[in-house]
Short mmCIF file of C-alpha atoms and ligand atoms in Angstrom, two decimals:
data_model
loop_
_atom_site.label_atom_id
_atom_site.label_comp_id
_atom_site.label_asym_id
_atom_site.label_seq_id
_atom_site.Cartn_x
_atom_site.Cartn_y
_atom_site.Cartn_z
CA MET N 1190 16.46 21.64 7.94
CA GLU N 1191 15.87 23.22 11.29
CA LYS N 1192 13.54 26.19 11.40
CA SER N 1193 14.17 29.23 13.45
CA SER N 1194 11.44 28.02 15.93
CA GLY N 1195 13.56 24.91 16.40
CA ARG N 1196 10.77 22.82 14.87
CA ASN N 1197 11.87 20.14 12.40
CA SER N 1198 10.51 20.24 8.80
CA PHE N 1199 10.67 17.83 5.86
CA THR N 1200 13.52 18.60 3.61
CA GLY N 1201 11.38 18.67 0.51
CA SER N 1202 7.96 17.84 -0.84
CA ILE N 1203 8.95 14.30 -1.89
CA GLY N 1204 9.78 13.44 1.70
CA PHE N 1205 6.53 14.90 2.93
CA VAL N 1206 4.41 13.15 0.22
CA LEU N 1207 6.01 9.77 0.87
CA ALA N 1208 5.75 10.11 4.67
CA ALA N 1209 2.09 11.01 4.42
CA ALA N 1210 1.46 8.33 1.85
CA GLY N 1211 3.25 5.86 4.17
CA SER N 1212 0.73 6.75 6.81
CA ALA N 1213 -2.22 6.56 4.55
CA VAL N 1214 -1.20 3.22 2.99
CA GLY N 1215 -1.80 0.69 5.69
CA LEU N 1216 -3.67 -2.39 6.62
CA GLY N 1217 -6.95 -0.82 5.63
CA ASN N 1218 -5.82 -0.64 1.97
CA ILE N 1219 -4.86 -4.19 1.92
CA TRP N 1220 -7.41 -6.06 4.00
CA ARG N 1221 -10.52 -3.97 3.70
CA PHE N 1222 -10.55 -2.10 0.37
CA PRO N 1223 -10.47 -5.25 -1.82
CA TYR N 1224 -13.18 -6.95 0.31
CA LEU N 1225 -15.49 -3.89 0.07
CA ALA N 1226 -14.98 -3.57 -3.63
CA ALA N 1227 -15.84 -7.21 -4.23
CA LYS N 1228 -18.89 -6.97 -1.90
CA ASP N 1229 -20.14 -3.76 -3.21
CA GLY N 1230 -20.50 -4.30 -6.89
CA GLY N 1231 -16.90 -4.15 -8.12
CA GLY N 1232 -16.39 -1.34 -10.60
CA LEU N 1233 -19.39 0.61 -9.00
CA PHE N 1234 -17.57 0.84 -5.64
CA LEU N 1235 -14.41 1.91 -7.40
CA VAL N 1236 -16.08 4.72 -9.25
CA ILE N 1237 -17.83 5.96 -6.09
CA TYR N 1238 -14.66 5.72 -4.08
CA ILE N 1239 -12.71 7.80 -6.55
CA ILE N 1240 -15.45 10.48 -6.70
CA LEU N 1241 -15.42 10.60 -2.93
CA ALA N 1242 -11.63 10.78 -2.74
CA LEU N 1243 -11.71 13.83 -5.06
CA THR N 1244 -14.37 15.60 -2.97
CA PHE N 1245 -14.78 14.35 0.60
CA GLY N 1246 -11.25 12.97 0.99
CA PHE N 1247 -9.63 16.05 -0.55
CA THR N 1248 -11.55 18.31 1.76
CA LEU N 1249 -10.59 16.57 4.94
CA LEU N 1250 -7.00 16.00 4.00
CA THR N 1251 -6.47 19.65 2.84
CA THR N 1252 -8.04 20.91 6.06
CA GLU N 1253 -5.81 19.03 8.36
CA ILE N 1254 -2.56 19.59 6.48
CA ALA N 1255 -3.35 23.28 6.22
CA ILE N 1256 -4.18 23.52 9.96
CA GLY N 1257 -0.77 21.85 10.72
CA ARG N 1258 1.24 24.06 8.44
CA LYS N 1259 -0.51 27.34 9.53
CA THR N 1260 -0.17 26.67 13.24
CA LYS N 1261 3.09 24.73 13.17
CA GLN N 1262 1.65 22.79 16.06
CA SER N 1263 0.71 19.27 16.95
CA PRO N 1264 -3.00 18.48 17.08
CA LEU N 1265 -3.18 18.81 20.88
CA THR N 1266 -2.36 22.55 20.65
CA ALA N 1267 -3.20 23.38 17.00
CA TYR N 1268 -6.98 23.52 17.35
CA GLY N 1269 -6.78 25.92 20.29
CA GLN N 1270 -4.57 28.06 18.27
CA ILE N 1271 -7.00 28.31 15.35
CA LYS N 1272 -9.66 29.36 17.80
CA LYS N 1273 -9.64 29.89 21.56
CA GLY N 1274 -11.92 27.54 23.36
CA TRP N 1275 -11.36 24.62 20.95
CA LYS N 1276 -8.60 22.96 22.87
CA GLY N 1277 -11.01 20.10 23.70
CA LEU N 1278 -10.97 19.04 20.06
CA GLY N 1279 -7.23 18.86 20.31
CA ILE N 1280 -7.36 16.54 23.32
CA LEU N 1281 -9.84 14.32 21.53
CA SER N 1282 -7.73 14.05 18.49
CA CYS N 1283 -4.60 13.32 20.44
CA LEU N 1284 -6.51 10.56 22.27
CA VAL N 1285 -7.29 8.70 18.97
CA PRO N 1286 -3.58 7.84 18.14
CA ILE N 1287 -2.89 6.94 21.79
CA ILE N 1288 -5.69 4.38 21.62
CA ILE N 1289 -4.74 3.14 18.14
CA LEU N 1290 -0.99 2.62 18.65
CA PRO N 1291 -0.96 -0.31 21.02
CA TYR N 1292 -3.41 -2.48 19.04
CA TYR N 1293 -1.85 -1.45 15.67
CA CYS N 1294 1.50 -2.73 17.06
CA VAL N 1295 -0.18 -6.02 18.11
CA ILE N 1296 -1.38 -6.48 14.48
CA GLY N 1297 2.12 -5.40 13.28
CA GLY N 1298 3.47 -8.23 15.45
CA TRP N 1299 1.09 -10.74 13.80
CA VAL N 1300 2.32 -9.54 10.38
CA LEU N 1301 5.93 -9.88 11.48
CA LYS N 1302 5.21 -13.43 12.63
CA TYR N 1303 3.72 -14.41 9.27
CA PHE N 1304 6.55 -12.74 7.44
CA LEU N 1305 9.12 -14.81 9.50
CA VAL N 1306 7.13 -18.01 9.04
CA PHE N 1307 7.05 -17.61 5.23
CA LEU N 1308 10.70 -16.47 5.15
CA THR N 1309 11.70 -19.69 6.81
CA GLY N 1310 9.68 -21.81 4.48
CA GLY N 1311 6.76 -22.56 6.86
CA GLY N 1312 3.95 -21.37 4.57
CA THR N 1313 2.21 -24.75 4.47
CA GLU N 1314 2.13 -24.82 8.31
CA ALA N 1315 0.50 -21.31 8.37
CA ALA N 1316 -2.23 -22.50 6.04
CA ALA N 1317 -3.41 -25.26 8.44
CA ASP N 1318 -6.80 -24.90 10.03
CA GLY N 1319 -6.61 -23.29 13.43
CA TYR N 1320 -3.03 -21.97 13.00
CA PHE N 1321 -3.97 -18.25 13.50
CA THR N 1322 -6.24 -18.72 16.52
CA GLY N 1323 -3.70 -21.02 18.01
CA TYR N 1324 -1.03 -18.40 17.54
CA ILE N 1325 -2.95 -15.49 19.12
CA GLY N 1326 -4.12 -17.83 21.90
CA ASP N 1327 -0.47 -18.26 23.01
CA PRO N 1328 0.22 -15.79 25.86
CA ALA N 1329 3.95 -15.26 25.15
CA GLN N 1330 4.99 -15.15 21.42
CA PRO N 1331 2.57 -12.44 20.19
CA VAL N 1332 3.68 -10.28 23.06
CA ILE N 1333 7.34 -10.63 22.04
CA LEU N 1334 6.71 -9.91 18.37
CA MET N 1335 4.52 -6.89 19.26
CA ILE N 1336 7.43 -5.48 21.31
CA ILE N 1337 9.86 -6.01 18.46
CA PHE N 1338 7.50 -4.19 16.01
CA LEU N 1339 6.94 -1.43 18.56
CA LEU N 1340 10.63 -1.00 19.17
CA LEU N 1341 11.20 -0.68 15.39
CA VAL N 1342 8.57 2.00 15.30
CA ALA N 1343 9.96 3.80 18.29
CA PHE N 1344 13.53 3.69 16.84
CA ILE N 1345 12.33 5.51 13.68
CA VAL N 1346 10.43 8.14 15.58
CA PHE N 1347 13.26 8.67 18.03
CA ARG N 1348 15.60 9.44 15.21
CA GLY N 1349 13.43 12.37 14.22
CA VAL N 1350 11.50 13.85 11.33
CA ASN N 1351 14.37 13.82 8.83
CA LYS N 1352 16.74 11.00 9.84
CA GLY N 1353 13.88 8.71 10.94
CA ILE N 1354 10.54 9.34 9.32
CA GLU N 1355 11.55 11.01 6.04
CA SER N 1356 14.49 8.71 5.23
CA SER N 1357 12.64 5.52 6.20
CA SER N 1358 9.69 6.59 4.03
CA LYS N 1359 12.04 7.35 1.06
CA LEU N 1360 13.36 3.83 1.25
CA ILE N 1361 10.31 1.88 2.17
CA MET N 1362 7.59 3.48 -0.06
CA PRO N 1363 9.26 2.78 -3.43
CA LEU N 1364 9.97 -0.79 -2.23
CA LEU N 1365 6.42 -1.26 -1.26
CA LEU N 1366 5.19 -0.01 -4.62
CA ILE N 1367 7.53 -2.38 -6.40
CA LEU N 1368 6.24 -5.29 -4.40
CA VAL N 1369 2.62 -4.35 -4.90
CA VAL N 1370 3.01 -4.03 -8.72
CA ALA N 1371 4.99 -7.35 -8.92
CA ILE N 1372 2.48 -9.35 -6.90
CA SER N 1373 -0.42 -7.80 -8.88
CA VAL N 1374 1.10 -8.93 -12.16
CA PHE N 1375 1.75 -12.39 -10.77
CA SER N 1376 -1.75 -12.63 -9.58
CA LEU N 1377 -3.13 -12.05 -13.09
CA THR N 1378 -1.12 -14.96 -14.50
CA ILE N 1379 -2.44 -17.74 -12.30
CA SER N 1380 -5.06 -20.38 -13.10
CA PHE N 1381 -6.40 -23.32 -11.09
CA THR N 1382 -8.74 -26.30 -11.68
CA ASP N 1383 -10.62 -27.41 -8.57
CA ALA N 1384 -11.84 -30.76 -7.51
CA GLU N 1385 -15.00 -30.46 -9.54
CA GLY N 1386 -12.99 -29.70 -12.67
CA ILE N 1387 -13.80 -26.05 -12.85
CA THR N 1388 -10.91 -23.87 -14.09
CA ARG N 1389 -10.67 -20.34 -12.95
CA THR N 1390 -8.05 -17.79 -13.93
CA GLY N 1391 -6.66 -14.56 -12.47
CA ILE N 1392 -8.25 -12.63 -15.33
CA ASP N 1393 -11.70 -14.07 -14.29
CA GLY N 1394 -11.03 -12.68 -10.83
CA LEU N 1395 -10.06 -9.39 -12.31
CA LYS N 1396 -13.41 -9.19 -14.08
CA VAL N 1397 -15.19 -9.76 -10.75
CA TYR N 1398 -13.25 -6.85 -9.32
CA LEU N 1399 -13.56 -4.38 -12.15
CA ILE N 1400 -16.92 -4.90 -13.96
CA PRO N 1401 -19.68 -2.94 -12.19
CA ASP N 1402 -22.34 -5.28 -10.89
CA PHE N 1403 -25.79 -3.56 -10.76
CA GLU N 1404 -27.66 -6.73 -10.00
CA GLY N 1405 -30.14 -6.21 -7.15
CA MET N 1406 -29.24 -2.47 -6.98
CA THR N 1407 -31.72 -0.45 -5.04
CA VAL N 1408 -31.56 3.05 -3.61
CA LYS N 1409 -30.96 1.54 -0.21
CA LYS N 1410 -28.15 -0.63 -1.52
CA PHE N 1411 -26.63 2.32 -3.31
CA PHE N 1412 -26.51 4.32 -0.03
CA SER N 1413 -24.99 1.48 1.75
CA VAL N 1414 -22.23 1.23 -0.95
CA LEU N 1415 -21.71 5.00 -0.54
CA LEU N 1416 -21.32 4.77 3.15
CA ASP N 1417 -18.93 1.85 2.98
CA ALA N 1418 -16.81 3.82 0.51
CA MET N 1419 -16.94 6.87 2.73
CA GLY N 1420 -15.97 4.97 5.91
CA GLN N 1421 -13.11 3.25 4.09
CA LEU N 1422 -11.81 6.50 2.59
CA PHE N 1423 -11.93 8.29 5.88
CA PHE N 1424 -9.84 5.63 7.60
CA SER N 1425 -7.57 5.18 4.70
CA LEU N 1426 -6.43 8.82 4.46
CA SER N 1427 -5.39 8.80 8.12
CA VAL N 1428 -7.54 11.88 8.83
CA ALA N 1429 -9.12 12.64 12.23
CA MET N 1430 -6.33 11.09 14.11
CA GLY N 1431 -3.99 14.02 14.45
CA ILE N 1432 -1.50 12.50 11.97
CA MET N 1433 -2.03 14.88 9.01
CA ILE N 1434 -2.01 17.93 11.32
CA THR N 1435 1.37 16.73 12.74
CA TYR N 1436 2.89 16.03 9.26
CA GLY N 1437 1.39 19.25 7.93
CA SER N 1438 3.22 21.19 10.68
CA TYR N 1439 6.46 19.86 9.30
CA VAL N 1440 5.83 21.16 5.82
CA SER N 1441 7.87 24.22 4.85
CA ASP N 1442 6.04 27.37 3.94
CA ASP N 1443 7.21 27.38 0.37
CA ALA N 1444 5.90 23.90 -0.48
CA ASN N 1445 2.99 23.58 -2.90
CA LEU N 1446 0.28 22.10 -0.64
CA VAL N 1447 -2.35 21.49 -3.37
CA LYS N 1448 0.05 19.44 -5.48
CA SER N 1449 1.33 17.45 -2.52
CA ILE N 1450 -2.20 16.62 -1.42
CA ASN N 1451 -3.17 15.38 -4.84
CA GLN N 1452 -0.05 13.14 -4.94
CA ILE N 1453 -0.82 11.65 -1.42
CA GLU N 1454 -4.37 10.82 -2.53
CA ILE N 1455 -3.20 9.29 -5.80
CA PHE N 1456 -0.62 7.14 -4.01
CA ASP N 1457 -3.10 5.88 -1.45
CA THR N 1458 -5.84 5.20 -3.98
CA VAL N 1459 -3.50 3.48 -6.45
CA VAL N 1460 -2.13 1.18 -3.69
CA ALA N 1461 -5.68 0.39 -2.48
CA PHE N 1462 -6.71 -0.36 -6.10
CA LEU N 1463 -3.70 -2.58 -6.69
CA ALA N 1464 -4.28 -4.38 -3.38
CA GLY N 1465 -7.53 -5.52 -4.99
CA VAL N 1466 -5.58 -6.67 -8.12
CA MET N 1467 -3.23 -8.63 -5.81
CA ILE N 1468 -5.80 -10.24 -3.69
CA ILE N 1469 -9.16 -10.61 -5.58
CA PRO N 1470 -7.90 -12.69 -8.54
CA SER N 1471 -5.80 -14.97 -6.31
CA VAL N 1472 -8.62 -15.57 -3.77
CA PHE N 1473 -11.14 -15.98 -6.54
CA THR N 1474 -9.02 -18.42 -8.50
CA PHE N 1475 -8.18 -20.64 -5.60
CA MET N 1476 -11.27 -20.43 -3.43
CA GLY N 1477 -14.09 -19.23 -5.74
CA SER N 1478 -16.70 -16.63 -4.74
CA GLU N 1479 -16.96 -17.93 -1.06
CA GLY N 1480 -13.32 -16.97 -0.54
CA MET N 1481 -14.33 -13.39 -1.18
CA GLU N 1482 -16.41 -13.16 1.98
CA ALA N 1483 -13.42 -12.76 4.34
CA SER N 1484 -11.88 -9.36 5.25
CA GLY N 1485 -9.63 -8.06 7.95
CA PRO N 1486 -7.54 -10.51 9.99
CA SER N 1487 -9.36 -13.55 8.69
CA LEU N 1488 -8.60 -12.58 5.05
CA MET N 1489 -4.97 -11.84 5.76
CA PHE N 1490 -4.03 -14.52 8.34
CA ILE N 1491 -6.41 -17.37 7.32
CA SER N 1492 -7.60 -17.17 3.74
CA LEU N 1493 -4.49 -15.81 2.11
CA PRO N 1494 -2.07 -18.35 3.64
CA LYS N 1495 -4.36 -21.03 2.18
CA VAL N 1496 -4.24 -19.35 -1.27
CA PHE N 1497 -0.44 -19.20 -1.10
CA SER N 1498 -0.22 -22.83 -0.14
CA ALA N 1499 -2.54 -23.83 -3.05
CA MET N 1500 -0.11 -22.07 -5.42
CA GLY N 1501 2.33 -24.96 -4.82
CA SER N 1502 6.14 -24.48 -4.76
CA ILE N 1503 6.06 -20.86 -5.71
CA GLY N 1504 3.49 -20.04 -2.96
CA ASN N 1505 5.88 -19.70 -0.10
CA GLY N 1506 7.98 -17.15 -1.90
CA ILE N 1507 4.99 -15.16 -2.96
CA GLY N 1508 3.67 -15.23 0.60
CA CYS N 1509 7.04 -14.01 1.90
CA LEU N 1510 6.98 -11.04 -0.46
CA PHE N 1511 3.35 -10.35 0.36
CA PHE N 1512 3.94 -10.21 4.10
CA ALA N 1513 7.05 -8.06 3.60
CA MET N 1514 4.93 -5.62 1.70
CA VAL N 1515 2.31 -5.64 4.45
CA LEU N 1516 4.95 -5.20 7.05
CA PHE N 1517 6.19 -2.07 5.24
CA ALA N 1518 2.70 -0.71 4.98
CA ALA N 1519 2.01 -1.32 8.73
CA LEU N 1520 5.31 0.11 9.81
CA THR N 1521 5.03 3.48 8.11
CA SER N 1522 1.44 3.83 9.37
CA ALA N 1523 2.50 3.03 12.98
CA VAL N 1524 5.37 5.48 12.76
CA SER N 1525 2.93 8.19 11.81
CA VAL N 1526 0.62 7.33 14.74
CA MET N 1527 3.51 7.41 17.15
CA GLU N 1528 4.81 10.68 15.75
CA ALA N 1529 1.40 12.27 16.26
CA ILE N 1530 1.56 11.42 19.96
CA VAL N 1531 5.20 12.27 20.49
CA SER N 1532 4.78 15.72 18.84
CA CYS N 1533 1.81 16.46 21.12
CA PHE N 1534 3.94 15.67 24.13
CA MET N 1535 6.83 17.77 22.81
CA ASP N 1536 4.70 20.75 21.98
CA ARG N 1537 2.41 20.74 24.99
CA PHE N 1538 4.84 19.76 27.76
CA GLY N 1539 8.10 20.96 26.26
CA MET N 1540 9.62 17.49 26.40
CA SER N 1541 12.52 16.37 24.38
CA ARG N 1542 11.87 13.99 21.44
CA ALA N 1543 13.89 11.29 23.31
CA LYS N 1544 11.80 11.59 26.54
CA ALA N 1545 8.46 11.79 24.68
CA SER N 1546 9.31 8.71 22.52
CA ILE N 1547 10.33 6.66 25.56
CA ILE N 1548 7.22 7.60 27.52
CA GLU N 1549 4.90 6.74 24.68
CA THR N 1550 6.73 3.50 24.03
CA VAL N 1551 6.27 2.47 27.62
CA ILE N 1552 2.51 3.29 27.54
CA SER N 1553 1.95 1.50 24.30
CA LEU N 1554 3.88 -1.53 25.45
CA ALA N 1555 1.82 -1.84 28.63
CA ALA N 1556 -1.50 -1.40 26.72
CA GLY N 1557 -0.21 -3.71 23.89
CA VAL N 1558 0.44 -6.53 26.34
CA ILE N 1559 -3.19 -6.23 27.58
CA VAL N 1560 -4.39 -6.35 24.03
CA CYS N 1561 -2.38 -9.65 23.43
CA LEU N 1562 -3.68 -11.13 26.62
CA GLY N 1563 -7.19 -10.41 25.52
CA TYR N 1564 -6.96 -13.49 23.25
CA ASN N 1565 -5.82 -15.89 25.91
CA ILE N 1566 -5.40 -15.21 29.67
CA MET N 1567 -7.84 -12.29 29.79
CA TYR N 1568 -10.21 -13.58 27.15
CA PHE N 1569 -13.80 -12.29 27.19
CA ASP N 1570 -16.40 -11.73 24.59
CA VAL N 1571 -18.74 -8.71 24.39
CA VAL N 1572 -21.21 -7.72 21.80
CA LEU N 1573 -20.72 -4.11 20.57
CA PRO N 1574 -23.59 -1.70 19.77
CA ASN N 1575 -23.14 -2.49 16.05
CA GLY N 1576 -23.72 -6.13 16.74
CA SER N 1577 -20.24 -7.56 16.27
CA HIS N 1578 -18.44 -9.80 18.83
CA ALA N 1579 -15.35 -8.13 20.28
CA GLN N 1580 -12.20 -8.71 22.30
CA ILE N 1581 -10.04 -5.92 23.78
CA LEU N 1582 -8.54 -5.07 20.34
CA ASP N 1583 -11.95 -4.67 18.77
CA ILE N 1584 -13.19 -2.51 21.60
CA MET N 1585 -10.32 -0.13 21.15
CA ASP N 1586 -10.77 -0.13 17.47
CA TYR N 1587 -14.48 0.57 17.84
CA ILE N 1588 -13.99 3.50 20.26
CA SER N 1589 -11.28 5.12 18.11
CA ASN N 1590 -12.58 4.46 14.59
CA ASN N 1591 -16.34 4.34 15.09
CA CYS N 1592 -16.84 6.92 17.79
CA LEU N 1593 -13.86 9.34 18.21
CA MET N 1594 -12.68 9.80 14.67
CA PRO N 1595 -16.04 10.78 13.24
CA LEU N 1596 -16.45 13.10 16.17
CA VAL N 1597 -13.04 14.77 15.61
CA ALA N 1598 -13.78 15.16 11.87
CA ILE N 1599 -17.23 16.67 12.54
CA GLY N 1600 -15.63 19.11 15.06
CA THR N 1601 -12.98 20.02 12.52
CA CYS N 1602 -15.65 20.72 9.81
CA ILE N 1603 -17.61 22.96 12.23
CA LEU N 1604 -14.50 24.83 13.35
CA ILE N 1605 -13.16 25.51 9.87
CA GLY N 1606 -16.50 25.69 7.95
CA TRP N 1607 -18.39 27.91 10.41
CA ILE N 1608 -16.16 29.39 13.16
CA ALA N 1609 -12.76 30.17 11.63
CA LYS N 1610 -14.16 30.14 8.05
CA PRO N 1611 -12.85 28.15 5.06
CA GLN N 1612 -10.83 31.10 3.90
CA ILE N 1613 -8.03 30.44 6.33
CA VAL N 1614 -7.43 27.01 4.82
CA ILE N 1615 -7.61 28.47 1.29
CA ASP N 1616 -5.24 31.21 2.20
CA GLU N 1617 -2.86 28.72 3.70
CA ALA N 1618 -2.91 26.54 0.59
CA GLU N 1619 -2.48 29.58 -1.74
CA LYS N 1620 0.39 31.04 0.40
CA THR N 1621 2.97 30.00 -2.17
CA GLY N 1622 1.02 31.53 -5.01
CA CYS N 1623 -0.43 28.21 -6.22
CA LYS N 1624 -4.03 28.22 -7.21
CA PHE N 1625 -6.68 26.44 -5.14
CA THR N 1626 -8.69 25.16 -8.06
CA ARG N 1627 -11.42 23.35 -6.17
CA ARG N 1628 -12.24 26.36 -4.05
CA ARG N 1629 -16.00 26.44 -4.44
CA LEU N 1630 -16.17 22.72 -4.04
CA TYR N 1631 -14.11 22.98 -0.89
CA ILE N 1632 -16.33 25.58 0.74
CA VAL N 1633 -19.54 23.65 0.03
CA MET N 1634 -18.00 20.37 1.23
CA ILE N 1635 -16.49 21.66 4.51
CA LYS N 1636 -19.62 23.63 5.50
CA TYR N 1637 -22.47 21.40 4.50
CA ILE N 1638 -21.84 18.08 2.78
CA ALA N 1639 -18.81 16.64 4.77
CA PRO N 1640 -20.39 17.22 8.22
CA VAL N 1641 -23.70 15.88 7.21
CA MET N 1642 -22.05 12.81 5.69
CA LEU N 1643 -19.96 12.36 8.82
CA VAL N 1644 -22.99 12.55 11.14
CA ILE N 1645 -24.72 9.78 9.05
CA LEU N 1646 -21.42 7.77 9.23
CA LEU N 1647 -21.22 8.22 12.96
CA LEU N 1648 -24.82 7.17 13.54
CA LYS N 1649 -24.32 4.10 11.39
CA SER N 1650 -21.10 3.19 13.13
CA LEU N 1651 -22.85 3.49 16.49
CA GLY N 1652 -25.59 1.20 15.31
CA ILE N 1653 -28.14 3.98 15.83
CA LEU N 1654 -28.93 4.27 12.13
CA THR N 1655 -29.96 0.85 10.89
CA VAL N 1656 -32.08 1.56 7.82
CA ILE N 1657 -28.99 1.86 5.50
N1 LIG O 2063 -4.62 4.79 6.83
C1 LIG O 2063 -4.18 3.50 7.32
C2 LIG O 2063 -4.87 2.44 6.51
O1 LIG O 2063 -5.53 2.59 5.53
C3 LIG O 2063 -4.75 3.29 8.67
C4 LIG O 2063 -4.06 3.88 9.75
C5 LIG O 2063 -3.03 4.68 9.67
C6 LIG O 2063 -4.50 3.45 10.95
C7 LIG O 2063 -2.43 5.20 10.76
C8 LIG O 2063 -3.98 3.97 12.01
C9 LIG O 2063 -2.94 4.82 11.94
O2 LIG O 2063 -4.68 1.32 6.80
#
């Protein structure tokens, strides 16, 4: 449906919810949420996460989607339209997806590689020690697969909001959900007896995941769990990277925002929760508690292939389904990142979608090649302010996630909470006559609690705050 302004819009709320959920459900849900839950006391982390999703997450998500729909602009120009003089925040929030896209596509390429390896029956090979480091150490293949993944993303964005983003999300998201549920159920049925004769089952692993563990709980530990949950939620909802403003700008004026936002949050949280059911019982059964210490790439590309291989003959098939699911999750997230950038180029410079998509693909390709080479020809190792060792990918991830995203979110809270006033978001949400039930909560969150929490998160990410 073309609007009179010529701007595209989603054909209906299902298309919007699935596209936004597609953005939200990404690698973070799969490789970080289960790890944090296991590390932070199982059920306790889950309860804290859900409470934060309903308060903090709801506030940030509503704000961005409402800014998008109200201004009908991409992030680069939307902030300046809410209040003159706030253009800088737009530039900052457009910079975040520009930094993220290249390295997200590099990871997308790794996922594609593992999917292909499992598809062709090579699961055992992928489980061998040193396989992953050997693979990323190769200067050629990761570049090629990154390019294929990027072209896939670009193709969807190039086709536009309806024919590209909306229709691909309507196909991919239900498939993703089916895969997640099927693998979760399978994960609960497994059992394994190790060399010492100890038998562990999927249900034992589920208990580790779900039963709250208060052992050694102190006020300090509680705050650290709280901050972990907040950081994870923040990243998981795809806020502070311009994406939700962009998608919000494609939502028609008669859609019920409050209902859609609830559905997006539920989708994201359910998939994150189920990722835990998929991963924790399997890892626990085959590797015991030590297996639970891995997260991120080492969980996905080193530990899990070992788990699949330990499953015997069925492992290769399960691994193939698992990596297909991860590929879907990464693809819809990467599409949203590219769309945020393309929409900025279109709105600000009056470019056509085709031109904007091609320019961004070229930029991302060039930067993506450099990221790949950071593991071989251009290898170096630096220590970041938070103490972790980093290559080019980690540096880009650090700048975008740890520095820029909290800054953008703090700026958004100040702009809406104090300058433009929360009422503009409430009015936008209530435009269709629906009731904004968490109104008081929203005002208190956006003015006081969210910015304070975000400042603490920023200081911790930067390694300045070390007590928690
Ligand atoms: N929200 C995604 C996740 O949880 C992350 C993401 C989306 C990152 C889009 C970048 C861009 O994994």
